[in-house]
Coordinates of C-alpha atoms and ligand atoms in Angstrom, one line a residue:
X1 CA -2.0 -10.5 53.5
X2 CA -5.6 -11.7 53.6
X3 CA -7.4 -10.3 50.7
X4 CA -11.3 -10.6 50.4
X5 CA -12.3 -10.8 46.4
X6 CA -15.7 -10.2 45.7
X7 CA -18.2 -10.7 42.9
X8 CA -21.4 -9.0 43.4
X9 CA -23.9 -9.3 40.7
X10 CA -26.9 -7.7 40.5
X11 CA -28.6 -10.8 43.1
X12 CA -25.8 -12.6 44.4
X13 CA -22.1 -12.2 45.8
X14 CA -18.9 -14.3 45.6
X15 CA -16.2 -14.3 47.8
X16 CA -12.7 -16.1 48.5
X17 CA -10.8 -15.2 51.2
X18 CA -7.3 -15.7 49.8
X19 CA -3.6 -15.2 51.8
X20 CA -1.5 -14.0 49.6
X21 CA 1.9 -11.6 49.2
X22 CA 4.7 -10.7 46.7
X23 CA 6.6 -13.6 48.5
X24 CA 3.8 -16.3 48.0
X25 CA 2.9 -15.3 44.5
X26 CA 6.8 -15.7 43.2
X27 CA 6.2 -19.3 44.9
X28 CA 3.0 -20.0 43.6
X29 CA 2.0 -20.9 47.1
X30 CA -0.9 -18.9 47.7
X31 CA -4.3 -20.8 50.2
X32 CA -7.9 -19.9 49.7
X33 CA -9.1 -19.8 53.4
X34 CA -13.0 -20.0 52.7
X35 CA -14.9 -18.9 50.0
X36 CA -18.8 -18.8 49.7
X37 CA -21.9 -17.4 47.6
X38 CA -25.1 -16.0 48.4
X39 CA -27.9 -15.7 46.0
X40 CA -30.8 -14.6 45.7
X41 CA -30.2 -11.4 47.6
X42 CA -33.1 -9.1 47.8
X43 CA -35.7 -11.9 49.1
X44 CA -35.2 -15.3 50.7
X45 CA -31.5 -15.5 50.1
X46 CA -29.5 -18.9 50.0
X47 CA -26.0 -18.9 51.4
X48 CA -23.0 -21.6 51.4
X49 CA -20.3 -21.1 52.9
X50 CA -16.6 -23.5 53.4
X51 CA -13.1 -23.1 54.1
X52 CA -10.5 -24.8 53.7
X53 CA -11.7 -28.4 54.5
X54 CA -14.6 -30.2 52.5
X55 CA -17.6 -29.1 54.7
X56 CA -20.2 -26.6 53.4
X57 CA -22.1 -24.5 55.9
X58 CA -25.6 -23.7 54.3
X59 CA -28.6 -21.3 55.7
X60 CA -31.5 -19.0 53.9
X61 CA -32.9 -16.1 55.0
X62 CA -34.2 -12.9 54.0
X63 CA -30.9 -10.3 52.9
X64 CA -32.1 -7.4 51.8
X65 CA -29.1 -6.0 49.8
X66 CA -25.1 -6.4 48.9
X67 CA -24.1 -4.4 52.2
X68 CA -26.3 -7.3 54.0
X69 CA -24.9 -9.9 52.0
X70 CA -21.7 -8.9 53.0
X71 CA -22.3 -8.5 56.6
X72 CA -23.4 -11.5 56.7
X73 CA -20.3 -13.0 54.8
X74 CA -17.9 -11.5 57.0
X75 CA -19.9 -12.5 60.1
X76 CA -19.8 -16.3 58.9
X77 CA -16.0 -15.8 58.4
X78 CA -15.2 -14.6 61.7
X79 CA -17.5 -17.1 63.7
X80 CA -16.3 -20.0 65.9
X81 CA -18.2 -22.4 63.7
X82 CA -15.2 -22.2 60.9
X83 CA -12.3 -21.9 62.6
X84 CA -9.8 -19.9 59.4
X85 CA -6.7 -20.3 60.7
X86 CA -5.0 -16.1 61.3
X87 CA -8.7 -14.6 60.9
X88 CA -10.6 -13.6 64.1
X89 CA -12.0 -10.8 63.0
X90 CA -12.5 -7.6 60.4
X91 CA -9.3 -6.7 61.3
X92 CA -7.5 -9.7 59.9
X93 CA -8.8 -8.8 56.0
X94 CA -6.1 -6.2 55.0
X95 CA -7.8 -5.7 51.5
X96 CA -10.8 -6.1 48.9
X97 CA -10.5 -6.9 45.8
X98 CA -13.2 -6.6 43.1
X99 CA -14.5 -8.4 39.7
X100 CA -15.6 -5.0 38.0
X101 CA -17.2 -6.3 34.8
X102 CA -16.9 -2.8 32.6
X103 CA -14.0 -0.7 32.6
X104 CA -15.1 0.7 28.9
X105 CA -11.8 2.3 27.0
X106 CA -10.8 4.0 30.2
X107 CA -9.4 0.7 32.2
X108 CA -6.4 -1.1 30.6
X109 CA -5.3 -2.4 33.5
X110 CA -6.4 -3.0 37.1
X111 CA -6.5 0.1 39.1
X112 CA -6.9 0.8 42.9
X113 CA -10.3 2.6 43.8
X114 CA -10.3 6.1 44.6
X115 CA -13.2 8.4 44.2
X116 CA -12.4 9.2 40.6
X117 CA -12.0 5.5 40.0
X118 CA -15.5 5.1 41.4
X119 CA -16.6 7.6 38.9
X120 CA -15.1 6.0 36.5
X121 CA -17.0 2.9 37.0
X122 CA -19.9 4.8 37.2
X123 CA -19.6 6.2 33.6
X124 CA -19.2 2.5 32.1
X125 CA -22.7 1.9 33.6
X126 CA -24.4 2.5 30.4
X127 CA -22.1 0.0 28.8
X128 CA -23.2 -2.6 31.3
X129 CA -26.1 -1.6 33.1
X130 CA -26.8 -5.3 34.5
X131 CA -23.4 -5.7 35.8
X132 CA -21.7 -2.2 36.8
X133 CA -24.1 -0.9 39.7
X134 CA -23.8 -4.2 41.4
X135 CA -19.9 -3.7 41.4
X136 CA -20.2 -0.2 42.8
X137 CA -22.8 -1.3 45.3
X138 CA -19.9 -4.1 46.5
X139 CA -16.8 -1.0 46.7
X140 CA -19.7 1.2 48.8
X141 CA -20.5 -1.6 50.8
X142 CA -16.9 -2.4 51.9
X143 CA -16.0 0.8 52.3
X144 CA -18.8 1.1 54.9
X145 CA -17.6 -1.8 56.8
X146 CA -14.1 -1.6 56.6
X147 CA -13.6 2.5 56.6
X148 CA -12.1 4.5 53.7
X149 CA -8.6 3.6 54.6
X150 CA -8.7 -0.3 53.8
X151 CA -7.3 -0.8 50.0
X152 CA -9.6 -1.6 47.7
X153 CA -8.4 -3.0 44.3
X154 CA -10.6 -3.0 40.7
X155 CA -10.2 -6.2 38.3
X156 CA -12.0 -5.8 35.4
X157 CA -13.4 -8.3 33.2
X158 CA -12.4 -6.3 30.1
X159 CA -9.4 -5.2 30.5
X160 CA -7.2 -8.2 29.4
X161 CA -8.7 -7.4 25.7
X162 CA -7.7 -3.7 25.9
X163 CA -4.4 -4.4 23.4
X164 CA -6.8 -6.3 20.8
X165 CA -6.2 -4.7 17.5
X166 CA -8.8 -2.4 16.1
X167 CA -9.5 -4.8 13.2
X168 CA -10.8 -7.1 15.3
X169 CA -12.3 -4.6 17.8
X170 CA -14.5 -2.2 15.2
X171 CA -17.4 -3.5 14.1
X172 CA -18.1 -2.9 10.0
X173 CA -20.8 -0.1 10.8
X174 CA -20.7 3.6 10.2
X175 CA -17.4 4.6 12.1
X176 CA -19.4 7.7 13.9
X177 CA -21.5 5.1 16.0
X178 CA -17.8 4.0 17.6
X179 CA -16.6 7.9 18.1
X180 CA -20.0 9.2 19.5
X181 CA -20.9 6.1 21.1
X182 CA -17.9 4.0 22.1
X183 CA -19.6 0.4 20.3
X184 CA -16.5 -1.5 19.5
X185 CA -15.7 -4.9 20.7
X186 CA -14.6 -5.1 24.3
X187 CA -14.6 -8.5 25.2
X188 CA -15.4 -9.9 28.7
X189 CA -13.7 -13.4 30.8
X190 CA -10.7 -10.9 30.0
X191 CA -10.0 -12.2 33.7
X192 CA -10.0 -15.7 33.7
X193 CA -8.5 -16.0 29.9
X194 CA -5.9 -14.0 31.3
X195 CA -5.0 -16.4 34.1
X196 CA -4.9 -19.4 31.7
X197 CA -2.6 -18.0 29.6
X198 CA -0.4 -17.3 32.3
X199 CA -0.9 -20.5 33.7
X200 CA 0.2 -21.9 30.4
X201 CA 3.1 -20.4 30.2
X202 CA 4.5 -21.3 33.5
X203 CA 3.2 -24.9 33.3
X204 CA 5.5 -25.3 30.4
X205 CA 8.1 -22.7 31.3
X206 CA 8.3 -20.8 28.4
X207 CA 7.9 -16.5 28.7
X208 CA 4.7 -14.7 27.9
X209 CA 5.9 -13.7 24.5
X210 CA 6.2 -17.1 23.4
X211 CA 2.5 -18.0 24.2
X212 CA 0.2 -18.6 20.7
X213 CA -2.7 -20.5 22.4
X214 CA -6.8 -20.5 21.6
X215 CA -8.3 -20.3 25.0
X216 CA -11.9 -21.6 25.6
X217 CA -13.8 -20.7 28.7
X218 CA -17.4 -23.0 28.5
X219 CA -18.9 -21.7 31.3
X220 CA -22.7 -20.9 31.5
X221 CA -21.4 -17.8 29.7
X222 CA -18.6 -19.1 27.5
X223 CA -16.1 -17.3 25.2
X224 CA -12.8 -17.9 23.5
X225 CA -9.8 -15.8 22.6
X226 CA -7.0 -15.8 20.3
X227 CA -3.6 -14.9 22.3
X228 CA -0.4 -13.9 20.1
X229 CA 2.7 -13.2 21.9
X230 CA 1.0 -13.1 25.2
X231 CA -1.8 -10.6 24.2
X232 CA -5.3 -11.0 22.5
X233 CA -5.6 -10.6 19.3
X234 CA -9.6 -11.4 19.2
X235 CA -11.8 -13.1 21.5
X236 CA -15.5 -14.1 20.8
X237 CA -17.7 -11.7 23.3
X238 CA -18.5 -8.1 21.7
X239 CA -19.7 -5.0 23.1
X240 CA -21.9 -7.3 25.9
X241 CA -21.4 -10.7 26.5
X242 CA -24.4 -11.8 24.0
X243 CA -22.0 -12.4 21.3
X244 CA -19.9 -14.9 20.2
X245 CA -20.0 -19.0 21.3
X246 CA -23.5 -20.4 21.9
X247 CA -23.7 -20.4 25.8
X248 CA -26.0 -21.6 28.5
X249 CA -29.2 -19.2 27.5
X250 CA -27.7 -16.3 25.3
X251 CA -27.6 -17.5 21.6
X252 CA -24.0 -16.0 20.7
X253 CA -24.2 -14.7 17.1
X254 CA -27.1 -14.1 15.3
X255 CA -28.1 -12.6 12.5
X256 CA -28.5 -8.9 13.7
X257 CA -31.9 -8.8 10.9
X258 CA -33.5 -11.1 13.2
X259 CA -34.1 -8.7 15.8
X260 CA -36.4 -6.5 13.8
X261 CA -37.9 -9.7 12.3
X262 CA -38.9 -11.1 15.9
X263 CA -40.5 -7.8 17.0
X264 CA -42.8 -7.7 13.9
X265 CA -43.7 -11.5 14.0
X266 CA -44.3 -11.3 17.4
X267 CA -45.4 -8.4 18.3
X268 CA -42.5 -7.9 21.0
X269 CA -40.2 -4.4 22.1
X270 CA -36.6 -4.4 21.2
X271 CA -36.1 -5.0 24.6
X272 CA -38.2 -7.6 24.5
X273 CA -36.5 -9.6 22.2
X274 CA -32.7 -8.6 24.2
X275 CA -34.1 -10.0 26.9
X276 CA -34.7 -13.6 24.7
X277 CA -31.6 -13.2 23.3
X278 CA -30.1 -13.1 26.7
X279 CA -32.2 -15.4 29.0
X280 CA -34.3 -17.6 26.9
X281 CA -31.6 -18.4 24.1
X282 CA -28.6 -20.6 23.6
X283 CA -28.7 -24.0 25.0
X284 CA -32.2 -23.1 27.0
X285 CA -33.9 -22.0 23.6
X286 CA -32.9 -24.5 21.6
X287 CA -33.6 -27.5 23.7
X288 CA -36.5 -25.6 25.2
X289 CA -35.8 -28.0 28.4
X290 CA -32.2 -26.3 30.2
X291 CA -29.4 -24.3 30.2
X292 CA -27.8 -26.5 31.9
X293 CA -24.8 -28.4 30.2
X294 CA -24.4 -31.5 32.8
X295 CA -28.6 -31.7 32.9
X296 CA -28.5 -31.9 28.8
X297 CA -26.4 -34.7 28.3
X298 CA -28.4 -36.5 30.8
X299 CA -31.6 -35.7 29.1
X300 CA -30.0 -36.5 25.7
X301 CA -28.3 -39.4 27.2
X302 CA -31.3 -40.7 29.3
X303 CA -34.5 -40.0 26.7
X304 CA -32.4 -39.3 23.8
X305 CA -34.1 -36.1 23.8
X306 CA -33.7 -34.7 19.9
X307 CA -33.5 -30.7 20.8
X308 CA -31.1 -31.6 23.7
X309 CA -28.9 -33.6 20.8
X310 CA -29.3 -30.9 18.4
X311 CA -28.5 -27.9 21.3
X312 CA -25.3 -29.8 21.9
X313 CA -24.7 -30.3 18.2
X314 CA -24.7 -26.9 17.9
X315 CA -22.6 -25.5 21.2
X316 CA -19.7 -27.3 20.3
X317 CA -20.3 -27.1 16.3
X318 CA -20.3 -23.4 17.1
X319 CA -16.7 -23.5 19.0
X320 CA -15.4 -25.7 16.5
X321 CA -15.8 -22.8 13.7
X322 CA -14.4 -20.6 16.3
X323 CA -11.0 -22.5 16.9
X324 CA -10.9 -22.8 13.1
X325 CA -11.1 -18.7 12.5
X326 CA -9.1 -18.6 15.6
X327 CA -6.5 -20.1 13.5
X328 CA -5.8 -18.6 11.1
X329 CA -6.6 -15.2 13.2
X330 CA -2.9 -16.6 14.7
X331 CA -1.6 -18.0 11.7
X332 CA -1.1 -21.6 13.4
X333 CA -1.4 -22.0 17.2
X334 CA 0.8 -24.3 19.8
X335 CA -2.6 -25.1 21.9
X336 CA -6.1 -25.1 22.5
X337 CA -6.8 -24.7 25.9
X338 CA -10.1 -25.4 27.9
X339 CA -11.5 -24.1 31.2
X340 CA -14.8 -23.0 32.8
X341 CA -17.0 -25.1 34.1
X342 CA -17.9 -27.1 31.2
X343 CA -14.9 -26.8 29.6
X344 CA -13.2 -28.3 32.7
X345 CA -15.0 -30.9 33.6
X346 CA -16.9 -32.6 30.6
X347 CA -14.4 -34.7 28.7
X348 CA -17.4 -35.6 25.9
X349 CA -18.0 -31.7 24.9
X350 CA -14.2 -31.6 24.7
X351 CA -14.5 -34.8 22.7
X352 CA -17.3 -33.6 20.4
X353 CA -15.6 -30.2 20.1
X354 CA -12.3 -31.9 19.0
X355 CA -13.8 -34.4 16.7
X356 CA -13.8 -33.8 13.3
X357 CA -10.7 -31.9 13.3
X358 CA -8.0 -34.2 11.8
X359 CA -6.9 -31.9 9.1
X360 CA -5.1 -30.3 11.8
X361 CA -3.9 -33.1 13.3
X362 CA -6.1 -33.4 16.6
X363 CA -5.8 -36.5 18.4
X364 CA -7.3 -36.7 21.6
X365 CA -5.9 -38.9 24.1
X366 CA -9.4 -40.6 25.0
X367 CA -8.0 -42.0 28.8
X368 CA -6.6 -38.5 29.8
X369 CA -9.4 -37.0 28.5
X370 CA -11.5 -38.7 30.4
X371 CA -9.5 -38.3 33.5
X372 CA -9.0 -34.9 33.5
X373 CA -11.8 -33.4 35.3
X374 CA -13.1 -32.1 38.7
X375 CA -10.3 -29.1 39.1
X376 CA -7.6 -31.3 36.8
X377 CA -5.1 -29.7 35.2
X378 CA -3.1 -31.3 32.2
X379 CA -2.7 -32.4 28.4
X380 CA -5.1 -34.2 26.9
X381 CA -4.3 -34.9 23.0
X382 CA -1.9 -37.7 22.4
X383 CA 1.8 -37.7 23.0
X384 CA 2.1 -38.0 18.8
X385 CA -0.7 -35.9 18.2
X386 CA 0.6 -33.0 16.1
X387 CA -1.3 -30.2 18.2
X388 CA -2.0 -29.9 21.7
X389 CA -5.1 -29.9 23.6
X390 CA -5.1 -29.3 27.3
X391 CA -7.3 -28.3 30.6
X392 CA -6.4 -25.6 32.8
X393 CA -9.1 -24.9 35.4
X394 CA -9.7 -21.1 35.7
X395 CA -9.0 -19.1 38.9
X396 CA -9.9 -15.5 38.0
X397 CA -10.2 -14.7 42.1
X398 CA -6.4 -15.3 42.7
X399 CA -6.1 -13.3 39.7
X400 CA -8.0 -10.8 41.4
X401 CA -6.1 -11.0 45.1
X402 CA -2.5 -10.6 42.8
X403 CA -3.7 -7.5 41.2
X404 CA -4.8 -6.4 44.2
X405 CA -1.5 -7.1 46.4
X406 CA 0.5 -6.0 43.1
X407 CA -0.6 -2.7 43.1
X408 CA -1.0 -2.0 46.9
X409 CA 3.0 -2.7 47.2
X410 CA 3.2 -0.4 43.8
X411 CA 1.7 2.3 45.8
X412 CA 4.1 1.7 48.8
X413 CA 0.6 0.9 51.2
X414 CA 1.6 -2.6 52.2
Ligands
LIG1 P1 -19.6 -22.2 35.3 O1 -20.4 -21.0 34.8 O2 -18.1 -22.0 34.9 O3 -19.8 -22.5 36.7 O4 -20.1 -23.4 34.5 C1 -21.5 -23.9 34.6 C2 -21.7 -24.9 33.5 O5 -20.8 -26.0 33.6 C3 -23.2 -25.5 33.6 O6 -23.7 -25.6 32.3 C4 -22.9 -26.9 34.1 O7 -23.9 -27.8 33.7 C5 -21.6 -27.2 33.5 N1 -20.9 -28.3 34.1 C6 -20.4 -28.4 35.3 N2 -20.0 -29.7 35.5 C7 -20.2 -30.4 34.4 C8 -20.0 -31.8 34.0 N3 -19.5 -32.7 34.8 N4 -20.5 -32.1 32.7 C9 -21.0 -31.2 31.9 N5 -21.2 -29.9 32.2 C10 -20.8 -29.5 33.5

């Protein structure tokens, strides 16, 4: 089957077009056929586009919304210029699968979209107001093009944390503001920590019960979670994304005093000072110059900037404390496991993070380390070094076409 997982945020959409089937997931042997982004989506849109060899088909134009975006998605896939081997046209996409980023208490698991699905999602949008419209926007729009009939599958960002035990998921407020209001922790990545720890545990052949690891995701949002037996016991990001890891412009945990402190001082709303908190934080508000990982060590690197020192003094000072509580969350882990974009391909965060940390007998291996980048997958502490660091890269879209092909052969639709 050809399945078509999409992304849509509030101003830009994600796709991979990915064959897979029962068969090809038991071997492991599933292909991306092309995969593309388009941003900026309600003005002068920018759009790349590849598939499966190296070139990258860019354009701009205007797009006016995610139906447009997709159109013009789907027209790129099935023109002459790429060539995807088994997909002429519309036809040759036998199902959708979605990145839903809420799915609130009511989505353990991923579900396939029916009306009350829909409404579902729909409900969560007060939980993630950014995030949740886009994602209906993206089932609407498929549905237009492809027709009611064409299975459409919901992955949600959350629900990997669902199991998370309520210690770590209530927060220490008045219990009322949980029952009335639903504020607990929910954690998000709940996709792509998901696939690592799978991942893990067929890398090294050992079943999901058996899996202890810390998982780190250093993306421009970044999080970590604490999985025992297979499951989560805690992971960084709250009831939004804002808390937790320092991360490319939202300032992970604060003091929540601050807030009121801010709007007084400077006059500002409450959603004012979100909006800092969100967009002008983290690695941006400290080093007032980026939020940008790879353009900070250059700065700090080129000018020895100070701010861009102390913003990356802090990121990884930050995750170190994490791994740390992380610990002894699990009482004693078998790995610490690093992924996203940062996480995967900068082998002197992974060295600062790890530095420092020979109480429990962290050695990184500074040769692999440095190797493994650029989609590498693979160990990078020493062979004598008493715990284990390692780099899986992330793939929360085959993830996504899994669940989807999981649960359209569950409901006999295949
Ligand atoms: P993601 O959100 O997973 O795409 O990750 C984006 C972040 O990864 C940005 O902060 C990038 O600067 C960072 N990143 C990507 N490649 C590198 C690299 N080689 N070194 C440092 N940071 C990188």
């Amino acid at each position: 089957m050809n399945i078509l997982v999409l992304n849509c945020g509030s101003s830009s959409l994600k796709f991979q077009l990915i064959s897979t089937s029962l068969d090809q997931i038991a071997q492991d042997t599933e292909r991306t056929l092309a995969k593309g982004h388009i941003e900026r989506i309600g003005g002068a849109a920018v759009m790349s586009f590849s598939g499966s060899g190296d070139e990258v088909y860019r354009s701009a134009g205007p797009i006016r919304d995610i139906r447009a975006a997709l159109d013009a998605a789907l027209q790129w896939i099935a023109s002459d210029s790429v060539k995807i081997e088994g997909v002429n046209d519309h036809s040759d996409i036998h199902a959708v699968g979605h990145r839903v980023v809420h799915g609130g208490e009511k989505f353990s698991e991923s579900v396939l979209i029916t009306d009350e699905v829909l409404r579902g999602i729909d409900d969560c949008i007060e939980l993630a107001p950014l995030h949740n419209p886009a994602n209906i926007q993206g089932i609407q729009a498929a549905r237009a093009i492809f027709g009611r009939s064409m299975p459409q599958a919901a992955v949600f960002d959350t629900a990997f944390h669902h199991k998370l035990p309520e210690r770590a998921y209530i927060y220490a407020i008045p219990y009322q503001f949980y029952r009335r209001h639903k504020i607990r922790r929910y954690g998000f990545h709940g996709t792509s920590h998901r696939y690592i720890a799978y991942r893990y545990r067929t890398k090294n052949n050992i079943p999901r019960e058996n899996v202890n690891i810390i998982t780190i995701h250093l993306g421009n949002g970044c999080s970590i979670a604490a999985i025992k037996n297979g499951d989560p016991i805690d992971t960084s990001m709250g009831f939004t994304p804002l808390e937790g890891l320092v991360m490319g412009s939202r300032s992970g945990d604060i003091d929540p005093a601050i807030i009121e402190f801010i709007c007084q001082k400077e006059g500002l709303s409450v959603e004012q000072v979100d909006s800092i908190l969100n967009k002008q934080s983290g690695l941006l508000g400290i080093s007032g110059l980026t939020n940008d990982m790879r353009e900070l060590l250059a700065e700090s690197d080129e000018s020895g900037d100070r701010r861009a020192r102390l913003a990356i003094d802090i990121f990884c000072y930050r995750v170190r404390k994490y791994i740390g509580a992380y610990l002894a969350a699990l009482n004693g882990a078998d790995s610490v496991v690093f992924s996203g974009g940062i996480g995967e391909n900068s082998a002197r965060i992974r060295s600062l993070i790890c530095s420092d940390m020979d109480w429990l007998g962290v050695e990184l291996d500074e040769e692999r380390n440095t190797a493994t980048i650029d989609g590498r997958e693979g160990t990078i502490s020493r062979d004598g070094s008493r715990f284990n660091v390692s780099v899986i890269p992330t793939n929360e879209e085959l993830m996504i076409a899994r669940d989807t092909v999981r649960l359209i052969a569950a409901a006999g639709q295949g």
